[in-house]
Coordinates of C-alpha atoms in Angstrom, one line a residue:
X1 CA -3.6 -0.8 -40.6
X2 CA -0.8 1.7 -41.2
X3 CA -1.9 3.8 -38.2
X4 CA -1.8 0.6 -36.1
X5 CA 1.7 -0.2 -37.3
X6 CA 3.0 3.3 -36.5
X7 CA 1.4 3.1 -33.0
X8 CA 2.7 -0.4 -32.2
X9 CA 6.2 -0.8 -30.9
X10 CA 7.9 -3.2 -33.3
X11 CA 10.0 -4.7 -30.5
X12 CA 6.9 -5.8 -28.6
X13 CA 5.3 -8.9 -30.3
X14 CA 1.7 -8.8 -31.6
X15 CA 0.7 -11.5 -29.2
X16 CA 1.1 -9.0 -26.4
X17 CA -1.3 -6.5 -28.0
X18 CA -3.8 -9.3 -28.4
X19 CA -3.5 -10.1 -24.7
X20 CA -3.9 -6.4 -23.9
X21 CA -7.1 -6.1 -26.0
X22 CA -8.5 -9.1 -24.2
X23 CA -7.6 -7.6 -20.9
X24 CA -9.6 -4.5 -21.7
X25 CA -12.7 -6.6 -22.7
X26 CA -12.3 -8.7 -19.5
X27 CA -11.9 -5.7 -17.2
X28 CA -15.0 -4.1 -18.6
X29 CA -16.8 -7.3 -17.7
X30 CA -15.2 -7.7 -14.2
X31 CA -15.9 -4.1 -13.3
X32 CA -19.6 -4.5 -14.1
X33 CA -19.7 -6.7 -11.0
X34 CA -17.2 -5.8 -8.3
X35 CA -18.4 -2.3 -7.4
X36 CA -21.9 -3.7 -6.7
X37 CA -21.0 -7.1 -5.1
X38 CA -21.7 -6.1 -1.5
X39 CA -25.1 -4.6 -2.6
X40 CA -26.0 -7.8 -4.4
X41 CA -25.0 -10.0 -1.4
X42 CA -26.9 -7.9 1.1
X43 CA -30.0 -8.1 -1.0
X44 CA -29.8 -11.9 -1.8
X45 CA -28.6 -13.0 1.6
X46 CA -31.0 -10.7 3.5
X47 CA -28.1 -10.2 6.0
X48 CA -26.4 -7.4 7.9
X49 CA -23.2 -5.8 6.6
X50 CA -21.3 -7.8 9.2
X51 CA -22.4 -11.1 7.6
X52 CA -21.8 -9.7 4.2
X53 CA -18.3 -8.6 5.3
X54 CA -17.6 -12.1 6.5
X55 CA -18.7 -13.6 3.2
X56 CA -16.5 -11.1 1.3
X57 CA -13.6 -12.1 3.6
X58 CA -14.1 -15.7 2.7
X59 CA -14.2 -14.7 -1.0
X60 CA -10.9 -12.8 -0.4
X61 CA -9.3 -15.7 1.2
X62 CA -10.2 -17.9 -1.8
X63 CA -8.5 -15.4 -4.1
X64 CA -5.3 -15.5 -2.1
X65 CA -5.2 -19.3 -2.4
X66 CA -5.9 -19.0 -6.1
X67 CA -2.9 -16.6 -6.6
X68 CA -0.5 -19.3 -5.3
X69 CA -2.2 -22.1 -7.3
X70 CA -2.2 -20.1 -10.5
X71 CA 1.5 -19.3 -10.2
X72 CA 2.5 -23.0 -9.7
X73 CA 0.2 -24.3 -12.4
X74 CA 1.4 -21.7 -15.0
X75 CA 4.9 -23.0 -14.5
X76 CA 3.8 -26.6 -14.8
X77 CA 1.1 -26.5 -17.5
X78 CA 2.1 -23.3 -19.4
X79 CA 0.6 -19.8 -19.2
X80 CA -2.1 -20.2 -21.9
X81 CA -3.8 -23.4 -20.5
X82 CA -4.1 -21.8 -17.0
X83 CA -5.5 -18.7 -18.4
X84 CA -8.0 -20.7 -20.5
X85 CA -9.1 -22.8 -17.4
X86 CA -9.4 -19.7 -15.3
X87 CA -11.6 -17.8 -17.8
X88 CA -13.8 -20.8 -18.6
X89 CA -14.3 -21.8 -14.9
X90 CA -14.6 -18.1 -14.0
X91 CA -17.3 -17.6 -16.5
X92 CA -19.3 -20.6 -15.3
X93 CA -18.9 -19.6 -11.6
X94 CA -19.8 -16.0 -12.2
X95 CA -23.0 -17.0 -14.0
X96 CA -23.7 -19.4 -11.1
X97 CA -23.4 -16.5 -8.6
X98 CA -26.1 -14.7 -10.5
X99 CA -28.3 -17.8 -10.8
X100 CA -27.8 -19.3 -7.3
X101 CA -31.3 -20.1 -5.9
X102 CA -30.3 -20.3 -2.2
X103 CA -27.9 -18.3 0.0
X104 CA -25.8 -21.4 0.7
X105 CA -25.4 -22.1 -3.1
X106 CA -24.6 -18.4 -3.6
X107 CA -21.8 -18.4 -1.1
X108 CA -20.5 -21.7 -2.5
X109 CA -20.5 -20.3 -6.1
X110 CA -18.8 -17.1 -4.8
X111 CA -16.0 -19.1 -3.3
X112 CA -15.5 -21.1 -6.5
X113 CA -15.4 -17.8 -8.4
X114 CA -12.7 -16.6 -6.0
X115 CA -10.7 -19.8 -6.6
X116 CA -11.0 -19.7 -10.4
X117 CA -10.8 -16.1 -11.6
X118 CA -7.5 -15.1 -9.9
X119 CA -5.7 -18.1 -11.4
X120 CA -5.5 -15.9 -14.4
X121 CA -3.4 -13.1 -12.9
X122 CA 0.0 -14.7 -12.2
X123 CA -0.2 -16.6 -15.5
X124 CA -0.9 -13.5 -17.6
X125 CA 1.8 -11.5 -15.8
X126 CA 4.3 -14.3 -16.4
X127 CA 3.2 -14.4 -20.1
X128 CA 4.0 -10.7 -20.5
X129 CA 7.5 -11.5 -19.1
X130 CA 7.8 -14.4 -21.6
X131 CA 6.7 -12.4 -24.6
X132 CA 8.3 -9.0 -24.2
X133 CA 12.0 -8.2 -24.3
X134 CA 13.4 -7.2 -21.0
X135 CA 14.1 -3.6 -22.0
X136 CA 10.4 -3.1 -23.0
X137 CA 8.8 -4.7 -19.9
X138 CA 8.1 -1.4 -18.1
X139 CA 6.3 -0.1 -21.2
X140 CA 4.4 -3.4 -21.6
X141 CA 3.2 -3.5 -18.0
X142 CA 2.2 0.2 -18.3
X143 CA 0.1 -0.6 -21.4
X144 CA -1.6 -3.4 -19.5
X145 CA -2.5 -1.1 -16.7
X146 CA -3.9 1.4 -19.2
X147 CA -6.1 -1.3 -20.8
X148 CA -7.3 -2.4 -17.3
X149 CA -8.2 1.2 -16.2
X150 CA -10.0 1.9 -19.5
X151 CA -12.1 -1.1 -18.8
X152 CA -12.6 -0.1 -15.2
X153 CA -13.9 3.4 -16.3
X154 CA -16.5 1.9 -18.6
X155 CA -17.6 -1.2 -16.7
X156 CA -19.2 0.4 -13.6
X157 CA -21.3 2.8 -15.7
X158 CA -22.8 0.0 -17.6
X159 CA -23.0 -2.2 -14.5
X160 CA -24.9 0.5 -12.5
X161 CA -27.4 0.8 -15.3
X162 CA -27.9 -2.9 -15.6
X163 CA -28.1 -3.5 -11.8
X164 CA -31.1 -1.2 -11.6
X165 CA -33.0 -3.7 -13.8
X166 CA -31.3 -7.1 -13.4
X167 CA -28.3 -8.3 -11.5
X168 CA -28.4 -11.5 -13.6
X169 CA -27.6 -9.4 -16.6
X170 CA -24.6 -7.9 -14.8
X171 CA -23.2 -11.4 -14.0
X172 CA -24.1 -12.7 -17.4
X173 CA -22.3 -9.9 -19.2
X174 CA -19.2 -10.5 -17.0
X175 CA -19.3 -14.2 -17.9
X176 CA -19.6 -13.3 -21.6
X177 CA -16.5 -11.0 -21.3
X178 CA -14.5 -13.9 -19.9
X179 CA -15.7 -16.2 -22.7
X180 CA -14.7 -13.6 -25.3
X181 CA -11.2 -13.2 -23.7
X182 CA -10.8 -17.0 -23.7
X183 CA -11.5 -17.1 -27.5
X184 CA -9.1 -14.2 -28.1
X185 CA -6.3 -16.1 -26.3
X186 CA -7.1 -19.4 -28.0
X187 CA -7.1 -17.9 -31.5
X188 CA -4.5 -15.1 -31.1
X189 CA -1.8 -16.4 -28.7
X190 CA 0.4 -19.4 -29.5
X191 CA 0.9 -22.0 -26.8
X192 CA 4.4 -22.8 -25.5
X193 CA 5.6 -24.3 -22.3
X194 CA 8.1 -22.4 -20.2
X195 CA 11.7 -23.3 -21.1
X196 CA 13.5 -25.2 -18.3
X197 CA 16.3 -23.1 -16.8
X198 CA 19.2 -24.5 -14.8
X199 CA 18.4 -22.8 -11.5
X200 CA 20.0 -25.2 -9.1
X201 CA 16.7 -25.6 -7.3
X202 CA 14.3 -28.5 -7.3
X203 CA 11.3 -27.4 -9.5
X204 CA 7.7 -27.7 -8.4
X205 CA 7.8 -26.1 -5.0
X206 CA 7.2 -22.6 -3.6
X207 CA 10.4 -23.2 -1.7
X208 CA 12.2 -22.5 -5.0
X209 CA 11.0 -18.8 -4.7
X210 CA 11.2 -18.5 -0.9
X211 CA 14.9 -19.4 -1.0
X212 CA 15.5 -16.2 -3.0
X213 CA 16.0 -13.9 -0.1
X214 CA 16.1 -10.6 -2.1
X215 CA 12.7 -11.5 -3.6
X216 CA 11.3 -12.2 -0.1
X217 CA 12.6 -8.8 1.0
X218 CA 10.9 -7.2 -2.0
X219 CA 7.7 -9.1 -1.3
X220 CA 7.5 -7.8 2.3
X221 CA 8.0 -4.2 1.0
X222 CA 5.4 -4.8 -1.7
X223 CA 2.9 -6.1 0.9
X224 CA 3.5 -2.9 3.0
X225 CA 3.0 -0.9 -0.2
X226 CA -0.4 -2.6 -0.7
X227 CA -1.3 -1.8 2.9
X228 CA -0.6 1.9 2.3
X229 CA -2.4 2.1 -1.0
X230 CA -5.5 0.3 0.4
X231 CA -6.1 3.4 2.5
X232 CA -7.2 5.3 -0.6
X233 CA -10.0 3.0 -1.6
X234 CA -11.0 1.4 1.8
X235 CA -10.4 4.1 4.5
X236 CA -10.5 7.4 2.8
X237 CA -14.2 6.9 1.6
X238 CA -15.2 6.3 5.2
X239 CA -13.2 9.3 6.5
X240 CA -14.9 11.6 3.9
X241 CA -18.4 10.4 4.6
X242 CA -18.4 9.6 8.3
X243 CA -15.9 12.1 9.7
X244 CA -16.1 15.0 7.2
X245 CA -19.8 14.4 6.4
X246 CA -19.3 14.6 2.6
X247 CA -21.8 12.8 0.4
X248 CA -20.9 9.3 -0.8
X249 CA -20.5 10.7 -4.4
X250 CA -17.5 12.7 -3.3
X251 CA -15.2 9.7 -3.3
X252 CA -16.9 8.6 -6.6
X253 CA -15.5 11.7 -8.2
X254 CA -12.0 11.0 -6.7
X255 CA -12.1 7.4 -7.9
X256 CA -13.0 8.6 -11.4
X257 CA -10.1 11.1 -11.2
X258 CA -7.7 8.3 -10.3
X259 CA -8.8 6.1 -13.2
X260 CA -8.7 8.9 -15.7
X261 CA -5.3 10.1 -14.5
X262 CA -3.9 6.6 -14.9
X263 CA -5.0 6.6 -18.6
X264 CA -3.6 10.1 -19.1
X265 CA -0.3 9.8 -17.3
X266 CA 0.7 6.1 -17.5
X267 CA 2.3 6.2 -20.9
X268 CA 4.4 9.4 -20.6
X269 CA 5.5 8.3 -17.2
X270 CA 6.5 4.9 -18.5
X271 CA 8.6 6.5 -21.3
X272 CA 10.5 8.6 -18.7
X273 CA 10.8 5.6 -16.3
X274 CA 12.9 3.6 -18.8
X275 CA 15.9 5.8 -17.8
X276 CA 15.9 4.5 -14.2
X277 CA 16.3 1.2 -12.4
X278 CA 13.1 -0.4 -11.0
X279 CA 14.1 -0.1 -7.3
X280 CA 14.7 3.6 -7.7
X281 CA 11.2 3.9 -9.4
X282 CA 9.6 1.9 -6.6
X283 CA 11.2 4.2 -4.0
X284 CA 9.9 7.2 -5.9
X285 CA 6.4 5.8 -6.2
X286 CA 6.2 5.0 -2.5
X287 CA 7.4 8.5 -1.7
X288 CA 4.5 9.9 -3.8
X289 CA 2.1 7.7 -1.8
X290 CA 3.4 9.2 1.5
X291 CA 3.3 12.7 0.1
X292 CA -0.2 12.2 -1.1
X293 CA -1.6 11.1 2.2
X294 CA 0.4 13.9 3.9
X295 CA -1.4 16.4 1.6
X296 CA -4.7 15.3 3.0
X297 CA -3.7 17.0 6.3
X298 CA -3.6 20.3 4.5
X299 CA -7.4 20.8 4.6
X300 CA -10.9 19.4 4.2
X301 CA -11.8 20.9 0.8
X302 CA -12.4 18.8 -2.3
X303 CA -9.5 20.5 -4.0
X304 CA -7.1 19.2 -1.3
X305 CA -8.2 15.6 -1.8
X306 CA -8.1 16.0 -5.6
X307 CA -4.5 17.1 -5.3
X308 CA -3.7 14.2 -3.0
X309 CA -5.2 11.7 -5.4
X310 CA -3.2 13.3 -8.2
X311 CA 0.1 12.8 -6.3
X312 CA -0.9 9.2 -5.3
X313 CA -1.9 8.4 -8.9
X314 CA 1.5 9.6 -10.1
X315 CA 3.0 7.3 -7.5
X316 CA 1.1 4.2 -8.6
X317 CA 1.9 5.0 -12.3
X318 CA 5.6 4.9 -11.3
X319 CA 5.6 2.0 -8.9
X320 CA 3.3 -0.7 -10.4
X321 CA 5.0 -1.2 -13.8
X322 CA 8.4 -1.0 -12.1
X323 CA 7.6 -3.7 -9.6
X324 CA 6.1 -6.0 -12.2
X325 CA 9.2 -5.5 -14.4
X326 CA 11.6 -6.2 -11.5
X327 CA 9.8 -9.5 -10.7
X328 CA 9.7 -10.6 -14.4
X329 CA 13.4 -9.8 -14.9
X330 CA 14.5 -11.6 -11.7
X331 CA 12.4 -14.8 -12.1
X332 CA 13.8 -17.6 -14.3
X333 CA 11.2 -18.4 -17.0
X334 CA 10.4 -21.8 -15.5
X335 CA 9.7 -20.2 -12.1
X336 CA 8.1 -17.0 -13.3
X337 CA 4.6 -18.1 -12.5
X338 CA 5.5 -18.9 -8.9
X339 CA 7.2 -15.6 -8.6
X340 CA 4.2 -13.7 -9.9
X341 CA 1.9 -15.8 -7.7
X342 CA 3.8 -14.7 -4.5
X343 CA 4.0 -11.2 -5.9
X344 CA 0.2 -11.1 -6.1
X345 CA -0.1 -12.8 -2.7
X346 CA 2.0 -10.1 -1.1
X347 CA -0.2 -7.3 -2.6
X348 CA -3.5 -9.0 -1.7
X349 CA -2.3 -9.6 1.9
X350 CA -1.3 -6.0 2.3
X351 CA -4.6 -4.8 0.8
X352 CA -6.5 -7.1 3.2
X353 CA -4.7 -5.8 6.3
X354 CA -4.7 -2.2 5.2
X355 CA -8.4 -1.4 6.1
X356 CA -8.1 -3.0 9.5
X357 CA -4.9 -1.1 10.4
X358 CA -6.1 2.1 8.9
X359 CA -9.5 2.0 10.4
X360 CA -8.0 1.4 13.9
X361 CA -5.7 4.4 13.4
X362 CA -8.5 6.5 12.2
X363 CA -10.4 5.9 15.5
X364 CA -7.4 7.6 17.2
X365 CA -7.8 10.7 15.0
X366 CA -7.4 11.6 11.3
X367 CA -4.1 13.3 12.0
X368 CA -2.6 10.2 13.6
X369 CA -3.9 8.0 10.8
X370 CA -2.6 10.1 8.0
X371 CA 0.7 10.8 9.7
X372 CA 1.4 7.1 10.4
X373 CA 0.4 6.1 6.8
X374 CA 2.7 8.8 5.4
X375 CA 5.6 7.7 7.6
X376 CA 5.0 4.1 6.7
X377 CA 5.1 5.0 3.0
X378 CA 8.4 6.9 3.6
X379 CA 9.8 3.8 5.4
X380 CA 8.9 1.6 2.4
X381 CA 10.4 4.2 0.0
X382 CA 13.7 4.0 2.0
X383 CA 13.6 0.2 1.9
X384 CA 13.2 0.1 -1.9
X385 CA 15.9 2.7 -2.4
X386 CA 18.4 0.7 -0.2
X387 CA 17.2 -2.4 -1.9
X388 CA 18.4 -1.0 -5.2

């Protein structure tokens, strides 16, 4: 207990650490499933990857809708009720995906899962903003990222083993992780409604947020940032395997490097980042993205790509907590859920468009693709710097 007291920042309430623990458990469960979802769908639907891609696009669209709904409901109902509903429905829908007897019911359950699980994200992000003092937000969001990445490292290893024997066990364990997280929240985090704030805007509408033009400017930049980062996990694997003829496992090693570096570097970077304003940090993180993709032009060896991933990971460790902090600080408490919902929507939109744009550029040549991505990241960096 004394060791825990020394490690815990006394200015960050215990409820945050409970939320962080649950986040770790939940991400272990979630990452059991998502790396193997396309394999599961192809097997169960007996369909081509084109059809599987369309189903996954429908799933992605449902997640975008859920981001907005989750943000609005977390302002209306409170953060904890939305998180509880999301985890409970998410557990049931996840189990239904594993049990669905027909392809049509499987797709229906998958869409419901997409509509329920992401409700959690804007509510939890808003809750961190509610719980943690403004001066400690960057550290808090950094700790949440560390907990998430720790779960993401563990989950796929267990999921891969289980998937060799039973996909139902994979979905069942994911559902169990959501149920455990719901119990952790119910027992460990007190309920309170967001305090009304005199904003001068009529509550209950996304227009409340859209009228905040600096936030809209930020959201556009954040969507472009998501488009750039999506190249790493959506286009780089195809480039390595199809163009450079590397084995599929090559990107697996790079992905593991990324996750491990987040764990190793996030906390020291967060402590340094407290000295700078969020827009400056977001500019620096975007610049690292561009530099990382530019590095990939230096050669075709694994060492070159490992160096590029190191630079990009430093960038994401800088930019992600800073962006979350900026949104949490800007949003009035009674509108924080909506702000976080649109924040997540911008990221998901950029991530969805990124593979299409990047794939099209790659057909013109790897040099063109990487140069345009690097220039785009540089433009975003300039936008964030001027924004500050």
